[in-house]
CSV table of C-alpha atoms in Angstrom, one decimal:
chain,number,residue,atom,x,y,z
A,1,MET,CA,135.2,67.3,86.1
A,2,GLU,CA,134.3,68.1,89.7
A,3,THR,CA,134.1,65.3,92.4
A,4,LEU,CA,130.7,65.3,94.2
A,5,GLY,CA,132.3,66.4,96.9
A,6,GLN,CA,132.6,69.7,95.3
A,7,LEU,CA,129.3,69.6,93.3
A,8,ALA,CA,127.8,69.5,96.6
A,9,ALA,CA,130.1,72.4,98.4
A,10,HIS,CA,128.9,74.5,95.4
A,11,LEU,CA,125.2,73.2,95.7
A,12,ALA,CA,125.0,74.5,99.7
A,13,LEU,CA,126.7,78.1,98.7
A,14,ASP,CA,124.2,78.4,95.7
A,15,LEU,CA,121.9,77.8,98.2
A,16,ALA,CA,123.0,79.3,101.0
A,17,ALA,CA,122.9,83.0,99.0
A,18,VAL,CA,120.1,82.8,97.0
A,19,SER,CA,118.5,82.3,100.1
A,20,VAL,CA,119.6,84.9,101.6
A,21,LEU,CA,119.1,87.1,98.7
A,22,ALA,CA,115.3,85.8,98.8
A,23,PHE,CA,114.1,85.8,102.0
A,24,ALA,CA,116.3,88.4,103.9
A,25,ILE,CA,116.6,91.1,101.2
A,26,TYR,CA,114.2,90.4,98.7
A,27,TYR,CA,110.9,89.5,100.6
A,28,PRO,CA,110.9,91.6,103.6
A,29,ARG,CA,111.4,95.1,101.6
A,30,HIS,CA,108.8,93.9,98.8
A,31,ARG,CA,106.2,91.3,100.3
A,32,ARG,CA,105.8,90.0,96.9
A,33,ARG,CA,105.4,85.6,97.5
A,34,ASP,CA,104.6,84.7,93.7
A,35,LEU,CA,107.8,85.8,93.3
A,36,VAL,CA,110.1,84.2,95.7
A,37,PRO,CA,109.1,80.7,94.2
A,38,ALA,CA,110.5,82.0,90.9
A,39,TYR,CA,113.7,83.5,91.6
A,40,LEU,CA,114.3,80.0,93.8
A,41,ALA,CA,113.7,77.8,90.9
A,42,LEU,CA,115.3,79.7,88.1
A,43,ASN,CA,118.7,80.3,90.5
A,44,VAL,CA,118.5,75.8,90.9
A,45,ALA,CA,117.4,75.4,87.4
A,46,LEU,CA,120.7,77.2,86.4
A,47,PHE,CA,123.1,75.8,88.2
A,48,ALA,CA,121.8,72.3,87.3
A,49,VAL,CA,121.9,73.4,83.4
A,50,VAL,CA,125.3,74.6,84.2
A,51,SER,CA,126.6,72.0,86.0
A,52,ALA,CA,125.2,68.8,83.7
A,53,LEU,CA,126.8,70.6,80.9
A,54,ALA,CA,130.4,70.8,82.5
A,55,GLN,CA,130.0,67.2,83.1
A,56,VAL,CA,129.8,66.2,79.4
A,57,GLY,CA,132.1,66.6,76.6
A,58,GLY,CA,132.4,70.0,74.6
A,59,GLY,CA,134.2,72.0,77.1
A,60,GLY,CA,132.7,76.3,76.7
A,61,THR,CA,131.5,75.9,73.6
A,62,ALA,CA,128.5,73.4,74.5
A,63,LEU,CA,128.6,75.8,78.2
A,64,GLY,CA,127.9,78.7,76.4
A,65,PHE,CA,125.2,77.5,73.7
A,66,GLY,CA,122.9,76.0,76.5
A,67,LEU,CA,124.0,79.2,78.7
A,68,PHE,CA,122.1,81.1,75.7
A,69,GLY,CA,119.4,78.2,75.3
A,70,VAL,CA,118.6,78.9,78.6
A,71,LEU,CA,118.8,82.4,78.9
A,72,SER,CA,116.3,82.9,75.8
A,73,ILE,CA,113.2,81.8,76.8
A,74,ILE,CA,113.1,83.5,80.3
A,75,ARG,CA,110.2,86.5,79.2
A,76,LEU,CA,110.1,89.3,81.8
A,77,ARG,CA,107.2,91.2,81.2
A,78,SER,CA,107.6,94.9,82.4
A,79,ASP,CA,103.8,95.3,83.2
A,80,SER,CA,103.9,92.9,85.9
A,81,ILE,CA,107.3,93.6,87.2
A,82,GLN,CA,109.2,96.6,88.4
A,83,HIS,CA,112.7,97.4,87.6
A,84,GLU,CA,114.4,97.0,90.6
A,85,GLU,CA,112.3,93.6,90.5
A,86,VAL,CA,114.2,92.8,86.9
A,87,ALA,CA,117.6,93.1,88.7
A,88,TYR,CA,116.6,90.4,91.5
A,89,TYR,CA,116.0,88.2,88.6
A,90,PHE,CA,119.3,88.7,87.0
A,91,THR,CA,121.2,88.8,90.2
A,92,THR,CA,119.5,85.4,91.1
A,93,LEU,CA,120.4,84.6,87.5
A,94,VAL,CA,124.2,85.3,87.9
A,95,LEU,CA,124.2,83.8,91.4
A,96,GLY,CA,123.1,80.5,89.6
A,97,LEU,CA,126.3,80.8,87.3
A,98,LEU,CA,128.6,81.7,89.8
A,99,CYS,CA,128.2,78.4,91.8
A,100,GLY,CA,127.6,76.1,89.0
A,101,LEU,CA,131.0,76.9,87.1
A,102,PRO,CA,132.9,74.1,87.6
A,103,HIS,CA,136.0,75.3,87.0
A,104,LEU,CA,135.7,77.8,89.6
A,105,GLY,CA,137.5,77.8,92.9
A,106,PHE,CA,135.1,77.6,96.0
A,107,ALA,CA,136.4,80.5,97.5
A,108,VAL,CA,136.4,83.1,94.7
A,109,ALA,CA,132.7,82.2,93.6
A,110,ALA,CA,131.7,82.5,97.2
A,111,ALA,CA,133.7,86.0,96.9
A,112,LEU,CA,131.6,87.0,94.4
A,113,ALA,CA,128.6,85.5,95.7
A,114,GLY,CA,128.9,87.7,98.7
A,115,LEU,CA,129.6,90.7,96.5
A,116,LEU,CA,126.4,90.4,95.1
A,117,LEU,CA,124.6,90.5,97.7
A,118,LEU,CA,126.2,93.2,99.6
A,119,VAL,CA,125.1,95.3,96.2
A,120,MET,CA,121.9,94.2,96.2
A,121,TYR,CA,121.4,94.8,100.1
A,122,GLY,CA,122.9,98.4,99.6
A,123,ALA,CA,121.2,99.3,96.3
A,124,ASP,CA,117.3,98.4,97.8
A,125,HIS,CA,117.5,99.6,100.9
A,126,PRO,CA,114.8,101.2,102.1
A,127,ARG,CA,116.7,104.3,103.7
A,128,LEU,CA,118.0,105.3,100.3
A,129,MET,CA,116.0,108.2,98.8
A,130,ALA,CA,113.3,106.9,101.1
A,131,ARG,CA,110.7,109.7,99.8
A,132,THR,CA,111.2,109.4,96.1
A,133,ARG,CA,108.7,107.7,93.9
A,134,ARG,CA,107.1,106.8,90.2
A,135,THR,CA,103.7,107.1,89.0
A,136,VAL,CA,101.4,107.1,86.3
A,137,VAL,CA,98.7,109.8,86.9
A,138,THR,CA,96.3,110.5,85.0
A,139,LEU,CA,94.9,114.5,85.0
A,140,ASP,CA,91.8,115.5,84.1
A,141,ALA,CA,92.9,118.9,82.9
A,142,VAL,CA,95.2,119.5,79.6
A,143,HIS,CA,98.0,122.0,80.9
A,144,THR,CA,100.0,123.5,77.8
A,145,ASP,CA,101.8,125.4,80.2
A,146,GLN,CA,104.3,123.9,82.1
A,147,ARG,CA,104.5,125.9,85.4
A,148,ALA,CA,101.1,125.1,85.5
A,149,LEU,CA,101.3,121.0,85.1
A,150,ARG,CA,104.0,121.2,87.8
A,151,GLU,CA,101.8,123.4,90.3
A,152,ASP,CA,98.4,120.7,89.6
A,153,LEU,CA,101.5,117.6,90.0
A,154,ALA,CA,102.5,119.5,92.9
A,155,ARG,CA,98.9,119.8,94.4
A,156,ARG,CA,97.7,116.1,93.5
A,157,VAL,CA,101.1,113.6,94.5
A,158,GLY,CA,104.5,115.9,95.9
A,159,GLU,CA,107.3,117.9,94.8
A,160,PRO,CA,107.9,116.7,90.9
A,161,LEU,CA,111.4,116.1,90.2
A,162,ASN,CA,110.7,114.8,86.8
A,163,TRP,CA,108.0,113.7,84.3
A,164,THR,CA,106.9,112.9,81.0
A,165,VAL,CA,103.6,113.0,79.4
A,166,LYS,CA,102.2,110.1,77.9
A,167,GLU,CA,98.9,110.7,76.1
A,168,ILE,CA,96.7,113.9,75.8
A,169,ASP,CA,93.4,114.1,74.8
A,170,PHE,CA,91.7,117.1,74.1
A,171,VAL,CA,88.4,115.6,73.5
A,172,ARG,CA,88.0,114.0,76.6
A,173,ASP,CA,90.3,117.0,78.7
A,174,VAL,CA,92.4,114.3,79.5
A,175,MET,CA,96.3,113.7,80.0
A,176,VAL,CA,98.5,111.1,81.1
A,177,VAL,CA,101.7,111.9,83.3
A,178,ASP,CA,105.0,109.4,83.8
A,179,VAL,CA,106.3,112.2,86.9
A,180,ARG,CA,109.0,111.2,89.7
A,181,PHE,CA,108.2,113.1,92.8
A,182,ARG,CA,109.5,113.3,96.1
A,183,LEU,CA,107.1,112.8,99.5
A,184,PRO,CA,106.3,115.8,101.3
A,185,GLU,CA,107.8,115.7,104.7
A,186,PRO,CA,106.3,114.0,107.4
A,187,PHE,CA,104.2,116.7,109.9
A,188,ARG,CA,105.5,116.5,113.4
A,189,THR,CA,104.1,118.1,116.2
A,190,PRO,CA,106.4,119.7,118.8
A,191,ALA,CA,107.3,117.5,121.5
A,192,ARG,CA,106.0,118.3,125.0
A,193,THR,CA,109.1,119.4,127.9
A,194,THR,CA,109.2,117.6,131.3
A,195,SER,CA,107.7,120.7,133.2
A,196,GLN,CA,105.3,121.1,130.4
A,197,ARG,CA,103.6,117.6,130.8
A,198,ALA,CA,103.8,117.4,134.3
A,199,ARG,CA,102.1,120.9,134.7
A,200,ARG,CA,99.7,119.2,132.7
A,201,SER,CA,99.1,116.7,134.5
A,202,ARG,CA,99.3,118.4,138.1
A,203,PRO,CA,95.5,118.6,139.4
A,204,ARG,CA,94.1,121.9,139.1
A,205,ALA,CA,92.1,123.7,142.2
A,206,ILE,CA,88.7,124.8,141.5
A,207,THR,CA,88.3,128.6,142.2
A,208,ARG,CA,85.2,130.0,143.1
A,209,SER,CA,83.9,133.5,142.2
A,210,PRO,CA,83.1,136.1,145.7
A,211,ALA,CA,80.5,137.1,143.5
A,212,HIS,CA,79.0,133.1,144.2
A,213,PRO,CA,78.9,132.2,147.1
A,214,GLN,CA,78.5,129.0,148.7
A,215,PRO,CA,75.0,128.5,150.1
A,216,ARG,CA,74.4,127.2,153.6
A,217,PRO,CA,73.3,124.1,154.7
A,218,LEU,CA,69.2,124.6,155.9
A,219,SER,CA,70.1,123.3,159.3
A,220,GLU,CA,72.1,126.5,160.1
A,221,GLU,CA,70.1,129.5,162.3
A,222,THR,CA,70.4,132.4,160.7
A,223,VAL,CA,71.5,135.2,162.9
């Protein structure tokens, strides 16, 4: 059984790890505020359940059945959260489980939690495959030729990497395509050189054509 000091240390480690995951990695990248309380509550709840089951009798059997009961009530809807957000869900679960295990040393739990945070930081980095996207496109035409379908997708979204036809409606002449594509390269104007900028900022001298001489003042007498 854990002492109160060990429990407090593991709780502090768990709160620090899940706070880094939610506030320093997830939210700055995805900006979904509604999932941040879910991650925090799920993590702390799992930590509390694991720690409580460790204090009562039964050993690993009670702990295993308790974890099975907790995880079985979690239902992740694929239409409301993305796959990367599901990864964050499971990471919060594993963090709570690691930090709440009673016989796992503090140093080992801290090392494993740091490894999880490092993996999530690198796997979900914005610069990793930044131009690759996925979307579901509804086309107002039915293409039976794969080359024509590829050209239509390239014209609408970008360079298609892979696609799956999900629905074809010949009555309405509509097809639904799940496509993975690459965004086009951003257009960049060539930078001006220093001599070009200096020449552009230099004031221009106004010259007059000899065919249009300047008019003389009225007070000047003509000879």
